Coordinates of N, CA and C in Angstrom, one line a residue:
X44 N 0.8 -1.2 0.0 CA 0.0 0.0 0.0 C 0.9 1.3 0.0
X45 N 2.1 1.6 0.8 CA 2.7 2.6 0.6 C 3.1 2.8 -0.5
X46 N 3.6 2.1 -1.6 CA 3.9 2.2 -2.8 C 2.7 3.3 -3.8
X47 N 1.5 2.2 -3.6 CA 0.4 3.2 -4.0 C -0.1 4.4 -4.0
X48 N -0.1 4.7 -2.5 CA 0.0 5.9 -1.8 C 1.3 7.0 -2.7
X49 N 2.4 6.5 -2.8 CA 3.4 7.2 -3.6 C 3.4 7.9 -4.8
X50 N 2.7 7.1 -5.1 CA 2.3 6.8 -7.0 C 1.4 7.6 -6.9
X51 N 0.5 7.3 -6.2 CA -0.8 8.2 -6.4 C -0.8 9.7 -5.8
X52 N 0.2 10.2 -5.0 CA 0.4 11.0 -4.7 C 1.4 11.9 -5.2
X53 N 2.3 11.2 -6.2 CA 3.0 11.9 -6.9 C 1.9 12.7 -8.5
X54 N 1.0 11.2 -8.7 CA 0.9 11.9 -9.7 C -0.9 13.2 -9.7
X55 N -1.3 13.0 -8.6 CA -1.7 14.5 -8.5 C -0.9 15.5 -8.1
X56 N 0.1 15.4 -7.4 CA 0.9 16.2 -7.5 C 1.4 16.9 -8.9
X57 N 1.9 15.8 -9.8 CA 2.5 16.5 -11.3 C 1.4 16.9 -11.9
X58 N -0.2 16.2 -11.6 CA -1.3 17.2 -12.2 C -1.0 18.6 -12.0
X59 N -1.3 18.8 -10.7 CA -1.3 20.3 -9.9 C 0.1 21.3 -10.7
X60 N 1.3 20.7 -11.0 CA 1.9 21.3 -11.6 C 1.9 21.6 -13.0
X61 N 1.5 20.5 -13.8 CA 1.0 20.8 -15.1 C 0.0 21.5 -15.5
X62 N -0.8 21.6 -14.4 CA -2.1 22.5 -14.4 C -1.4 24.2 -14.5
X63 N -0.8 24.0 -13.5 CA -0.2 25.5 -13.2 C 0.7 26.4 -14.4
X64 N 1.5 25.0 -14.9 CA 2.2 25.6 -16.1 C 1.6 26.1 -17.5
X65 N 0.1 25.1 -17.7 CA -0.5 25.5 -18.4 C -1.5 26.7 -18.0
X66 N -1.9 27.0 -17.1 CA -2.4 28.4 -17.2 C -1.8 29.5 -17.2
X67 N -0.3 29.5 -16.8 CA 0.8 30.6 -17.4 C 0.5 30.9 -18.8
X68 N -0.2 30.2 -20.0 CA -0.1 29.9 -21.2 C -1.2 31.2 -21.9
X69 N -0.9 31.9 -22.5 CA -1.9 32.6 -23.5 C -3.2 32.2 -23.7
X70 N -3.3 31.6 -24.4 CA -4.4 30.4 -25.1 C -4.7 29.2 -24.4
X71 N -6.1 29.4 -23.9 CA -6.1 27.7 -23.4 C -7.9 27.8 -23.2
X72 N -8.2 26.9 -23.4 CA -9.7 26.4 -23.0 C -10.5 27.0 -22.4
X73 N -10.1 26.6 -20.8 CA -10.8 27.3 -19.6 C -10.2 28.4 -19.1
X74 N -10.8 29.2 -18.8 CA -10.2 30.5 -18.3 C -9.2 29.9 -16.9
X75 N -8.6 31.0 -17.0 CA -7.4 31.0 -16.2 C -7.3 30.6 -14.6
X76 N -8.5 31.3 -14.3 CA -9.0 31.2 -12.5 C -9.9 29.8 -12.5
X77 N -9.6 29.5 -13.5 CA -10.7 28.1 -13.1 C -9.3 26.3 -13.4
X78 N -8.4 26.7 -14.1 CA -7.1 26.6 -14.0 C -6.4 26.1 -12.9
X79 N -6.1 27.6 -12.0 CA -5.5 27.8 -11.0 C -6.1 27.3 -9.9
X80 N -7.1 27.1 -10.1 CA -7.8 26.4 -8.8 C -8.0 24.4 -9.1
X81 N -7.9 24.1 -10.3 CA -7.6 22.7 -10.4 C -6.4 22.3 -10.4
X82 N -5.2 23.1 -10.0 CA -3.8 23.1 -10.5 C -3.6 22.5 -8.7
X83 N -4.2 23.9 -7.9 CA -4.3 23.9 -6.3 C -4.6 22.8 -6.1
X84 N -5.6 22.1 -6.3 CA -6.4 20.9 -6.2 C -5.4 20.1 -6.1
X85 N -4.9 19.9 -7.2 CA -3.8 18.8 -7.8 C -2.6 19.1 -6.5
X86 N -2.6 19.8 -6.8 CA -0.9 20.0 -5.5 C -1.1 19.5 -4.0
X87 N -2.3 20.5 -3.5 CA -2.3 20.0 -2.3 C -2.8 18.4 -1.7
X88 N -3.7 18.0 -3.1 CA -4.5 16.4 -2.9 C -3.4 15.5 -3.0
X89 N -2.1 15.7 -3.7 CA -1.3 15.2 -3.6 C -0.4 14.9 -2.3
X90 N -0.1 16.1 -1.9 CA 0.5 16.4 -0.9 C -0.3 15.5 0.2
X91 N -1.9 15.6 0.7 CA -2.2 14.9 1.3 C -2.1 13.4 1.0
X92 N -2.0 12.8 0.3 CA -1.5 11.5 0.1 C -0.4 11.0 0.8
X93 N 0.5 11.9 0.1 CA 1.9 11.9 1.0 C 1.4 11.9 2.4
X94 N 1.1 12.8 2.9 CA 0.4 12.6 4.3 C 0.2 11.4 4.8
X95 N -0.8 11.1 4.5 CA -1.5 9.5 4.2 C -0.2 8.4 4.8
X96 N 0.4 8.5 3.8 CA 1.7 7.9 3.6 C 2.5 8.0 4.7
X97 N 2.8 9.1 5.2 CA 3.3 9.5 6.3 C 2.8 9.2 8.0
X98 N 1.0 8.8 7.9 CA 0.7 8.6 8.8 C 1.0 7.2 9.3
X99 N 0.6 6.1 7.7 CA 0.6 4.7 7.4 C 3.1 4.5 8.3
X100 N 3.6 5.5 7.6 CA 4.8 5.0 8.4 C 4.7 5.4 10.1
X101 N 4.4 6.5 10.7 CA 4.8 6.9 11.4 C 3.5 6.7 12.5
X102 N 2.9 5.4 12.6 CA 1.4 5.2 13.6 C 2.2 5.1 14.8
X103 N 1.5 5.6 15.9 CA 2.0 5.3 17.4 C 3.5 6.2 17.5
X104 N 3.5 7.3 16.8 CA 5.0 8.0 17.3 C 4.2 9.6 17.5
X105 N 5.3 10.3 18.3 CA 4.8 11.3 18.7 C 4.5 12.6 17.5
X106 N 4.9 12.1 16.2 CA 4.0 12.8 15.2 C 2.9 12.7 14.4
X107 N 2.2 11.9 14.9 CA 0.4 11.3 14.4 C 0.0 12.3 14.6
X108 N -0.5 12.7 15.6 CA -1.3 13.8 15.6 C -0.9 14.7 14.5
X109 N 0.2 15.9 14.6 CA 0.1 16.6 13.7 C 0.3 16.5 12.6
X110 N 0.6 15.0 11.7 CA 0.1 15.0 10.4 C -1.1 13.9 10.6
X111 N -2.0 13.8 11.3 CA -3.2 13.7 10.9 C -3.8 15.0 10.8
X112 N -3.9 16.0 11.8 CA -4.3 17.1 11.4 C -3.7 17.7 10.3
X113 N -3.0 18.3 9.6 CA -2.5 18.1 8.4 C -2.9 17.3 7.4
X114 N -2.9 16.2 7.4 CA -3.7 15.7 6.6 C -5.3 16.2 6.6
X115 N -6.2 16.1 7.7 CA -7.4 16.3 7.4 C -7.3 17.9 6.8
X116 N -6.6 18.6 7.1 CA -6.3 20.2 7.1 C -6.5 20.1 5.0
X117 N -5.6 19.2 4.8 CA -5.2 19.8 3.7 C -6.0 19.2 2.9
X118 N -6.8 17.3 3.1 CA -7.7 17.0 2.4 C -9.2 18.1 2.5
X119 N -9.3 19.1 3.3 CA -10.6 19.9 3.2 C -10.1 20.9 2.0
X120 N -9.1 21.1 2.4 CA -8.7 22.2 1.2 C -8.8 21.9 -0.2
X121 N -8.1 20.9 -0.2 CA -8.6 20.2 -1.4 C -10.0 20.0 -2.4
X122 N -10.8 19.7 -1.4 CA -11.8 19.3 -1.2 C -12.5 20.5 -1.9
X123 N -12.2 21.8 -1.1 CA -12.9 23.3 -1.3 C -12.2 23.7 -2.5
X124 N -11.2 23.6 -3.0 CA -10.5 24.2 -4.2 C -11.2 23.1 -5.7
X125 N -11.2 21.9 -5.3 CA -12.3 21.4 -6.2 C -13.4 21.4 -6.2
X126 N -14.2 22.0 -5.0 CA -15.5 22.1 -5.3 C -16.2 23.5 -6.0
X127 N -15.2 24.4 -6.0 CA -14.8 25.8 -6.8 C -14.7 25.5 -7.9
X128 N -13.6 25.0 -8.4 CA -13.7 24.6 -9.2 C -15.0 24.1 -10.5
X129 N -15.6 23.7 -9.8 CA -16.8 23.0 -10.5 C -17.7 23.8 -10.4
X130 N -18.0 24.7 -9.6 CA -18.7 25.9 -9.5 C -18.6 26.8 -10.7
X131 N -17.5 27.1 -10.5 CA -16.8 28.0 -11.9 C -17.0 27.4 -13.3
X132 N -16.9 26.5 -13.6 CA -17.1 25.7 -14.9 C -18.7 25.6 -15.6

């Protein structure tokens, strides 16, 4: 499972960056603010993965807590930057 967690958390992560690099871009589909907010999505949903990841190594040590909070912290964010997202669209 941590393997998965890796994978899957790298590659929203490279979403969130490819998102970003393409809205630097002149020309593109969807306006730019709607972009920027699926790019966020991507970076930080990733990032919580990692979390994930980090909780799955590190159970029973004196840093659970604050990357569980962290994690839940950053899966809401997530959460709110894609649901904007879809708003906007």
């Amino acid at each position: 499972m941590p393997y998965v967690l890796l994978i899957y958390g790298l590659a929203f992560f490279l979403l969130g960056v490819t998102l970003y690099l393409q809205a630097r871009l002149p020309a593109q589909a969807l306006p730019a603010r709607s972009l920027w907010l699926l790019a966020g999505f991507g970076v930080i949903h990733g990032t919580a993965e990692w979390l994930s990841l980090g909780l799955r190594l590190e159970s029973g040590s004196a840093w659970e807590p604050r990357l569980r909070f962290a994690f839940v912290v950053s899966m809401a964010l997530s959460f709110a930057l894609l649901l904007q997202f879809a708003l906007e669209t």
